[in-house]
Short mmCIF file of C-alpha atoms in Angstrom, two decimals:
data_model
loop_
_atom_site.label_atom_id
_atom_site.label_comp_id
_atom_site.label_asym_id
_atom_site.label_seq_id
_atom_site.Cartn_x
_atom_site.Cartn_y
_atom_site.Cartn_z
CA UNK G 1 23.82 3.73 74.56
CA UNK G 2 24.68 1.37 77.39
CA UNK G 3 27.72 -0.21 75.77
CA UNK G 4 31.43 0.55 75.69
CA UNK G 5 34.05 -0.69 73.21
CA UNK G 6 37.77 -1.23 73.70
CA UNK G 7 40.58 -0.57 71.20
CA UNK G 8 39.85 -3.94 69.57
CA UNK G 9 36.16 -3.07 69.19
CA UNK G 10 35.14 -5.62 71.80
CA UNK G 11 31.72 -4.75 73.19
CA UNK G 12 31.05 -4.43 76.93
CA UNK G 13 27.68 -4.11 78.65
CA UNK G 14 28.07 -1.18 81.04
CA UNK G 15 26.43 -1.96 84.40
CA UNK G 16 28.23 0.68 86.45
CA UNK G 17 28.42 4.10 84.75
CA UNK G 18 25.24 5.84 85.86
CA UNK G 19 27.09 9.16 85.44
CA UNK G 20 26.18 8.80 81.76
CA UNK G 21 22.59 9.07 82.88
CA UNK G 22 20.84 8.78 79.51
CA UNK G 23 23.57 6.72 77.87
CA UNK G 24 27.02 7.08 76.37
CA UNK G 25 27.24 9.40 73.36
CA UNK G 26 23.53 10.19 73.47
CA UNK G 27 23.00 12.04 70.20
CA UNK G 28 20.60 14.64 71.60
CA UNK G 29 22.98 15.52 74.42
CA UNK G 30 26.06 15.54 72.18
CA UNK G 31 24.35 17.68 69.53
CA UNK G 32 23.12 20.13 72.17
CA UNK G 33 26.63 20.54 73.59
CA UNK G 34 28.21 20.89 70.13
CA UNK G 35 25.65 23.46 69.01
CA UNK G 36 26.23 25.58 72.10
CA UNK G 37 30.02 25.34 71.70
CA UNK G 38 29.65 26.90 68.25
CA UNK G 39 27.50 29.74 69.62
CA UNK G 40 28.92 30.85 72.95
CA UNK G 41 30.88 29.47 75.88
CA UNK G 42 31.14 32.82 77.65
CA UNK G 43 30.81 32.79 81.42
CA UNK G 44 29.22 36.28 81.46
CA UNK G 45 25.68 35.44 82.44
CA UNK G 46 23.90 38.26 80.62
CA UNK G 47 24.90 37.06 77.13
CA UNK G 48 22.95 33.77 77.34
CA UNK G 49 19.53 32.67 78.53
CA UNK G 50 20.68 29.08 79.07
CA UNK G 51 21.30 29.43 82.82
CA UNK G 52 17.78 30.74 83.47
CA UNK G 53 16.19 28.12 81.20
CA UNK G 54 18.16 25.37 82.91
CA UNK G 55 17.26 26.52 86.42
CA UNK G 56 13.59 26.75 85.47
CA UNK G 57 13.54 23.22 84.05
CA UNK G 58 15.25 21.74 87.11
CA UNK G 59 12.83 23.53 89.44
CA UNK G 60 9.89 21.98 87.59
CA UNK G 61 11.04 18.64 88.99
CA UNK G 62 11.46 19.96 92.55
CA UNK G 63 8.21 21.27 94.07
CA UNK G 64 8.83 23.61 97.00
CA UNK G 65 12.15 24.92 95.73
CA UNK G 66 12.72 28.25 94.01
CA UNK G 67 16.49 28.72 93.74
CA UNK G 68 19.25 26.93 91.83
CA UNK G 69 22.96 27.67 92.30
CA UNK G 70 25.26 26.16 89.68
CA UNK G 71 28.78 24.80 90.08
CA UNK G 72 31.00 22.23 88.36
CA UNK G 73 31.06 19.07 90.47
CA UNK G 74 29.25 17.23 93.21
CA UNK G 75 32.11 18.06 95.57
CA UNK G 76 31.60 21.78 94.95
CA UNK G 77 27.85 21.40 95.36
CA UNK G 78 28.17 19.64 98.71
CA UNK G 79 30.70 22.18 99.94
CA UNK G 80 28.31 24.99 98.99
CA UNK G 81 25.41 23.16 100.67
CA UNK G 82 27.34 23.03 103.93
CA UNK G 83 28.14 26.72 103.64
CA UNK G 84 24.46 27.54 103.06
CA UNK G 85 23.39 25.49 106.07
CA UNK G 86 25.95 27.15 108.30
CA UNK G 87 25.19 30.67 107.13
CA UNK G 88 21.44 30.22 107.46
CA UNK G 89 21.38 28.48 110.84
CA UNK G 90 24.41 30.28 112.33
CA UNK G 91 25.42 26.81 113.54
CA UNK G 92 28.62 24.95 112.72
CA UNK G 93 28.55 21.16 113.07
CA UNK G 94 27.20 18.45 110.77
CA UNK G 95 25.86 14.93 111.18
CA UNK G 96 26.77 12.39 108.49
CA UNK G 97 26.12 8.69 108.02
CA UNK G 98 28.82 6.07 108.44
CA UNK G 99 30.42 4.92 105.16
CA UNK G 100 29.22 8.08 103.39
CA UNK G 101 31.20 9.72 100.60
CA UNK G 102 30.50 13.37 99.79
CA UNK G 103 33.37 14.52 97.60
CA UNK G 104 37.03 15.29 97.18
CA UNK G 105 37.54 18.88 98.40
CA UNK G 106 38.77 19.28 101.97
CA UNK G 107 35.41 19.98 103.60
CA UNK G 108 33.62 17.15 101.82
CA UNK G 109 36.44 14.72 102.62
CA UNK G 110 35.94 15.73 106.25
CA UNK G 111 32.27 14.80 105.82
CA UNK G 112 33.14 11.38 104.37
CA UNK G 113 33.73 8.40 106.72
CA UNK G 114 34.31 6.38 103.54
CA UNK G 115 37.56 8.34 103.27
CA UNK G 116 38.67 9.41 106.74
CA UNK G 117 38.11 5.95 108.24
CA UNK G 118 40.19 4.20 105.60
CA UNK G 119 43.69 5.64 105.62
CA UNK G 120 43.02 9.11 104.22
CA UNK G 121 45.40 11.83 105.46
CA UNK G 122 42.36 14.01 106.17
CA UNK G 123 40.84 12.90 109.47
CA UNK G 124 37.43 13.35 111.06
CA UNK G 125 37.22 16.86 112.56
CA UNK G 126 35.45 17.54 115.86
CA UNK G 127 32.58 19.30 114.07
CA UNK G 128 31.59 16.13 112.18
CA UNK G 129 29.41 13.60 114.01
CA UNK G 130 28.85 10.14 112.51
CA UNK G 131 25.51 8.34 112.82
CA UNK G 132 25.16 4.63 112.01
CA UNK G 133 24.39 3.84 108.39
CA UNK G 134 20.73 2.66 108.18
CA UNK G 135 21.75 -0.73 106.79
CA UNK G 136 19.19 -3.37 107.73
CA UNK G 137 21.31 -6.28 106.44
CA UNK G 138 24.61 -5.89 108.29
CA UNK G 139 24.24 -2.67 110.28
CA UNK G 140 23.62 -2.03 113.99
CA UNK G 141 19.96 -3.05 113.72
CA UNK G 142 20.25 -5.94 111.30
CA UNK G 143 17.20 -7.95 110.36
CA UNK G 144 16.86 -11.68 109.81
CA UNK G 145 16.33 -12.98 106.28
CA UNK G 146 12.58 -13.21 106.87
CA UNK G 147 12.43 -9.76 108.47
CA UNK G 148 14.18 -8.21 105.45
CA UNK G 149 10.88 -8.68 103.58
CA UNK G 150 8.60 -7.54 106.42
CA UNK G 151 7.55 -3.88 106.10
CA UNK G 152 6.83 -3.53 109.83
CA UNK G 153 10.27 -4.87 110.77
CA UNK G 154 11.95 -2.55 108.27
CA UNK G 155 9.97 0.41 109.60
CA UNK G 156 10.95 -0.44 113.17
CA UNK G 157 14.62 -0.56 112.14
CA UNK G 158 14.17 2.84 110.48
CA UNK G 159 12.85 4.25 113.76
CA UNK G 160 15.81 2.84 115.69
CA UNK G 161 18.34 4.29 113.27
CA UNK G 162 16.57 7.67 113.43
CA UNK G 163 16.78 7.57 117.24
CA UNK G 164 20.57 7.24 116.90
CA UNK G 165 20.60 10.59 115.11
CA UNK G 166 18.41 12.07 117.82
CA UNK G 167 20.86 10.78 120.44
CA UNK G 168 23.72 12.58 118.69
CA UNK G 169 21.66 15.78 118.69
CA UNK G 170 20.95 15.49 122.40
CA UNK G 171 24.58 14.78 123.27
CA UNK G 172 25.73 17.80 121.27
CA UNK G 173 23.18 20.02 122.93
CA UNK G 174 24.58 19.01 126.33
CA UNK G 175 28.09 19.93 125.20
CA UNK G 176 26.90 23.22 123.66
CA UNK G 177 27.72 22.20 120.10
CA UNK G 178 25.33 23.42 117.41
CA UNK G 179 24.22 21.31 114.45
CA UNK G 180 23.87 23.09 111.11
CA UNK G 181 22.97 20.12 108.95
CA UNK G 182 22.14 16.46 108.70
CA UNK G 183 24.00 15.58 105.53
CA UNK G 184 23.10 12.35 103.72
CA UNK G 185 22.84 10.52 100.44
CA UNK G 186 19.37 9.11 99.94
CA UNK G 187 20.98 5.98 98.50
CA UNK G 188 24.51 5.13 99.59
CA UNK G 189 26.62 3.78 96.75
CA UNK G 190 30.14 3.69 98.21
CA UNK G 191 28.58 2.43 101.44
CA UNK G 192 27.46 -0.75 99.69
CA UNK G 193 24.33 0.12 97.68
CA UNK G 194 22.30 0.89 100.80
CA UNK G 195 18.59 1.65 100.56
CA UNK G 196 17.43 3.07 103.92
CA UNK G 197 14.00 2.17 105.32
CA UNK G 198 11.37 4.40 103.71
CA UNK G 199 10.49 6.08 107.01
CA UNK G 200 14.09 6.77 108.09
CA UNK G 201 14.62 10.29 106.75
CA UNK G 202 11.10 11.36 107.70
CA UNK G 203 11.75 10.27 111.29
CA UNK G 204 15.10 12.06 111.40
CA UNK G 205 13.48 15.22 110.06
CA UNK G 206 10.53 15.00 112.45
CA UNK G 207 12.72 14.54 115.52
CA UNK G 208 15.24 17.20 114.60
CA UNK G 209 12.75 19.84 113.57
CA UNK G 210 10.83 19.32 116.79
CA UNK G 211 13.75 20.11 119.06
CA UNK G 212 16.22 21.97 116.84
CA UNK G 213 14.11 24.20 114.64
CA UNK G 214 17.06 25.92 112.98
CA UNK G 215 18.81 22.76 111.88
CA UNK G 216 18.52 22.01 108.18
CA UNK G 217 18.43 18.80 106.18
CA UNK G 218 20.53 18.09 103.14
CA UNK G 219 19.65 15.26 100.80
CA UNK G 220 19.91 14.18 97.19
CA UNK G 221 17.14 12.03 95.74
CA UNK G 222 14.40 12.64 98.28
CA UNK G 223 11.29 11.73 96.30
CA UNK G 224 9.11 9.05 97.93
CA UNK G 225 10.96 9.41 101.23
CA UNK G 226 8.04 11.10 103.00
CA UNK G 227 9.82 14.34 103.88
CA UNK G 228 10.96 17.58 102.26
CA UNK G 229 14.61 18.57 102.29
CA UNK G 230 15.76 22.18 102.56
CA UNK G 231 18.81 21.78 100.34
CA UNK G 232 19.42 19.27 97.56
CA UNK G 233 22.69 18.77 95.74
CA UNK G 234 23.04 17.19 92.33
CA UNK G 235 25.99 16.49 90.09
CA UNK G 236 27.58 13.96 87.74
CA UNK G 237 24.54 12.61 85.95
CA UNK G 238 22.60 15.84 85.38
CA UNK G 239 25.01 16.69 82.56
CA UNK G 240 25.45 13.09 81.37
CA UNK G 241 29.11 13.27 82.35
CA UNK G 242 29.74 16.87 81.29
CA UNK G 243 31.18 18.84 84.27
CA UNK G 244 28.16 20.47 85.91
CA UNK G 245 26.44 20.36 89.28
CA UNK G 246 23.81 22.33 91.14
CA UNK G 247 22.37 23.13 94.54
CA UNK G 248 18.61 23.52 94.92
CA UNK G 249 17.19 25.43 97.87
CA UNK G 250 14.81 28.23 98.83
CA UNK G 251 15.48 31.94 98.41
CA UNK G 252 15.47 32.60 102.16
CA UNK G 253 18.33 30.12 102.58
CA UNK G 254 20.27 31.31 99.52
CA UNK G 255 19.98 34.92 100.69
CA UNK G 256 21.82 34.02 103.88
CA UNK G 257 25.10 34.06 101.92
CA UNK G 258 24.67 37.82 101.52
CA UNK G 259 27.27 40.50 102.18
CA UNK G 260 30.29 41.01 99.96
CA UNK G 261 31.07 37.30 99.75
CA UNK G 262 27.82 36.06 98.18
CA UNK G 263 28.27 33.27 95.65
CA UNK G 264 29.85 33.29 92.22
CA UNK G 265 31.37 30.47 90.20
CA UNK G 266 33.21 31.31 86.98
CA UNK G 267 32.22 28.16 85.13
CA UNK G 268 29.14 27.25 87.16
CA UNK G 269 26.10 27.50 84.92
CA UNK G 270 28.07 28.27 81.76
CA UNK G 271 26.04 27.97 78.54
CA UNK G 272 27.57 24.66 77.43
CA UNK G 273 26.99 22.98 80.79
CA UNK G 274 23.41 24.23 80.87
CA UNK G 275 22.85 22.98 77.32
CA UNK G 276 23.94 19.54 78.48
CA UNK G 277 21.54 19.59 81.44
CA UNK G 278 18.62 20.78 79.32
CA UNK G 279 19.24 17.97 76.85
CA UNK G 280 19.40 15.35 79.62
CA UNK G 281 16.12 16.57 81.10
CA UNK G 282 14.54 16.47 77.64
CA UNK G 283 15.66 12.88 77.00
CA UNK G 284 14.48 11.74 80.44
CA UNK G 285 11.02 13.08 79.63
CA UNK G 286 10.79 12.14 75.94
CA UNK G 287 12.01 8.58 76.46
CA UNK G 288 9.96 8.16 79.67
CA UNK G 289 13.09 6.96 81.46
CA UNK G 290 11.78 7.43 84.99
CA UNK G 291 8.93 5.02 84.33
CA UNK G 292 11.36 2.72 82.50
CA UNK G 293 13.63 2.72 85.55
CA UNK G 294 10.74 1.82 87.84
CA UNK G 295 9.71 -1.09 85.62
CA UNK G 296 13.29 -2.30 85.32
CA UNK G 297 13.58 -2.16 89.10
CA UNK G 298 10.78 -4.71 89.41
CA UNK G 299 12.61 -7.08 87.08
CA UNK G 300 15.93 -6.55 88.85
CA UNK G 301 14.23 -7.34 92.15
CA UNK G 302 12.67 -10.53 90.85
CA UNK G 303 15.69 -11.87 88.97
CA UNK G 304 18.33 -11.00 91.57
CA UNK G 305 16.28 -12.60 94.34
CA UNK G 306 16.05 -15.76 92.23
CA UNK G 307 19.85 -15.75 92.10
CA UNK G 308 20.01 -15.21 95.84
CA UNK G 309 17.80 -18.23 96.49
CA UNK G 310 20.01 -20.42 94.29
CA UNK G 311 23.47 -19.39 95.46
CA UNK G 312 24.80 -19.56 99.01
CA UNK G 313 27.39 -16.89 98.25
CA UNK G 314 24.68 -14.21 97.91
CA UNK G 315 23.69 -12.91 101.32
CA UNK G 316 21.46 -10.06 100.21
CA UNK G 317 20.23 -8.20 97.16
CA UNK G 318 18.90 -4.69 97.61
CA UNK G 319 18.02 -1.75 95.45
CA UNK G 320 15.46 0.36 93.68
CA UNK G 321 15.03 1.30 90.03
CA UNK G 322 18.41 1.02 88.30
CA UNK G 323 20.38 1.00 91.58
CA UNK G 324 21.20 -2.48 92.96
CA UNK G 325 23.72 -4.27 95.11
CA UNK G 326 24.61 -7.94 95.53
CA UNK G 327 26.13 -8.57 98.97
CA UNK G 328 28.52 -11.53 98.67
CA UNK G 329 29.18 -13.66 101.75
CA UNK G 330 31.30 -16.64 102.77
CA UNK G 331 28.40 -18.05 104.76
CA UNK G 332 24.80 -16.89 104.93
CA UNK G 333 24.32 -17.53 108.63
CA UNK G 334 27.10 -15.21 109.84
CA UNK G 335 26.99 -12.94 106.77
CA UNK G 336 30.80 -12.89 106.61
CA UNK G 337 31.67 -10.58 103.69
CA UNK G 338 33.54 -12.19 100.80
CA UNK G 339 35.84 -9.54 99.33
CA UNK G 340 37.92 -12.08 97.42
CA UNK G 341 34.90 -13.46 95.55
CA UNK G 342 33.72 -9.94 94.70
CA UNK G 343 37.12 -9.04 93.22
CA UNK G 344 37.32 -12.33 91.35
CA UNK G 345 33.86 -11.89 89.84
CA UNK G 346 34.41 -8.29 88.71
CA UNK G 347 37.57 -9.36 86.86
CA UNK G 348 35.95 -12.50 85.41
CA UNK G 349 32.83 -10.69 84.26
CA UNK G 350 34.89 -8.02 82.52
CA UNK G 351 37.62 -10.16 80.97
CA UNK G 352 35.64 -13.25 79.94
CA UNK G 353 32.05 -12.07 79.52
CA UNK G 354 32.27 -8.37 78.67
CA UNK G 355 30.26 -7.17 81.67
CA UNK G 356 31.45 -4.03 83.44
CA UNK G 357 30.67 -4.08 87.14
CA UNK G 358 32.45 -2.98 90.32
CA UNK G 359 32.67 -3.91 94.00
CA UNK G 360 32.42 -1.51 96.94
CA UNK G 361 31.10 -1.09 100.46
CA UNK G 362 32.98 -1.02 103.78
CA UNK G 363 34.17 -4.60 103.13
CA UNK G 364 34.51 -4.29 99.33
CA UNK G 365 32.19 -7.27 98.92
CA UNK G 366 29.12 -5.69 97.32
CA UNK G 367 28.71 -5.93 93.56
CA UNK G 368 27.34 -2.59 92.35
CA UNK G 369 24.82 -2.45 89.52
CA UNK G 370 23.90 1.07 88.42
CA UNK G 371 23.81 1.29 84.62
CA UNK G 372 22.71 4.17 82.38
CA UNK G 373 18.95 4.69 82.34
CA UNK G 374 18.67 3.34 78.78
CA UNK G 375 19.70 -0.13 79.99
CA UNK G 376 17.13 -2.55 78.55
CA UNK G 377 15.33 -5.73 79.59
CA UNK G 378 17.43 -7.59 77.04
CA UNK G 379 20.62 -6.28 78.66
CA UNK G 380 19.36 -7.24 82.09
CA UNK G 381 18.47 -10.80 81.14
CA UNK G 382 21.81 -11.24 79.37
CA UNK G 383 23.63 -10.14 82.51
CA UNK G 384 21.51 -12.42 84.71
CA UNK G 385 22.17 -15.36 82.38
CA UNK G 386 25.92 -14.75 82.67
CA UNK G 387 25.66 -14.40 86.45
CA UNK G 388 24.05 -17.85 86.54
#
């Protein structure tokens, strides 16, 4: 379900917890976890077929990949992805996008401008190089309001942002630094619900593979982005909130770990975690939630843009599927971010109207909408009505 209840049984529409991918307390997922708990929770891999079944089902959704490595969190997955890239390429450095957040272990904090640029005790190391976030609304190559709806203008901005990555590569080559990975979220959430131009990642991949053939590309949701990643990390939502994560890659890359170190994770891929993932994948397919998300995205786009046209405080709305952001501004001409309004609205929506939403982005002015996939048209229209 897409609702939460407090101790007084007050109902809230959940517009923010996409970790519960197929809904809170989904019966199929809960029953699958409970059944496996009664059978076996042993971490010894040879006593259960769940790990193999789970890996096979994930790989069915990822053409071109043949290897899954399990762990317990997105932070672990991203840390392992960096290790794979370094071991395979024999290079050391990484390129990340500004405002990115990749996790809470030391290495992933070092990869996260969202953290090290905002008072974190862990600072940017010399092996991390930050490229501009491909934000076409308030980034380096910002577009006018009319251009934001022009595919050619968006594509041109994507090319310019990709050239910034190429510039970093060229500068590092001159200083004899080697790049192991371009590490990016396909959709930035902490960065302000950013949807990069469709051609951006393809251009980055084309430029880098042309001149740095050993460099690898890490990405999360890469479908429809016109390129193929070498390593994909996934966490949080694949277990509907149960602690599980995974790294998808190819055998030739996974084999680079080798030696006596290899890779083993005591709880990674345990039977209960795999039961959760298998159930989530089953619900996604049975309930046709991918298609549902695409259809909901069209309604979000239409209704949120209607709000934008009515209210001067909305500078931009952007998103895809069930992933949307409302960029609040003090004035539309200068696009001055309005953090105070964002904080006021999140509190008001929760306390008075029972709508759970959050604010984020580099200026904390973007309302984030990313509900569970079972979020309905009725829920959406109720939220829009309250927004009005």
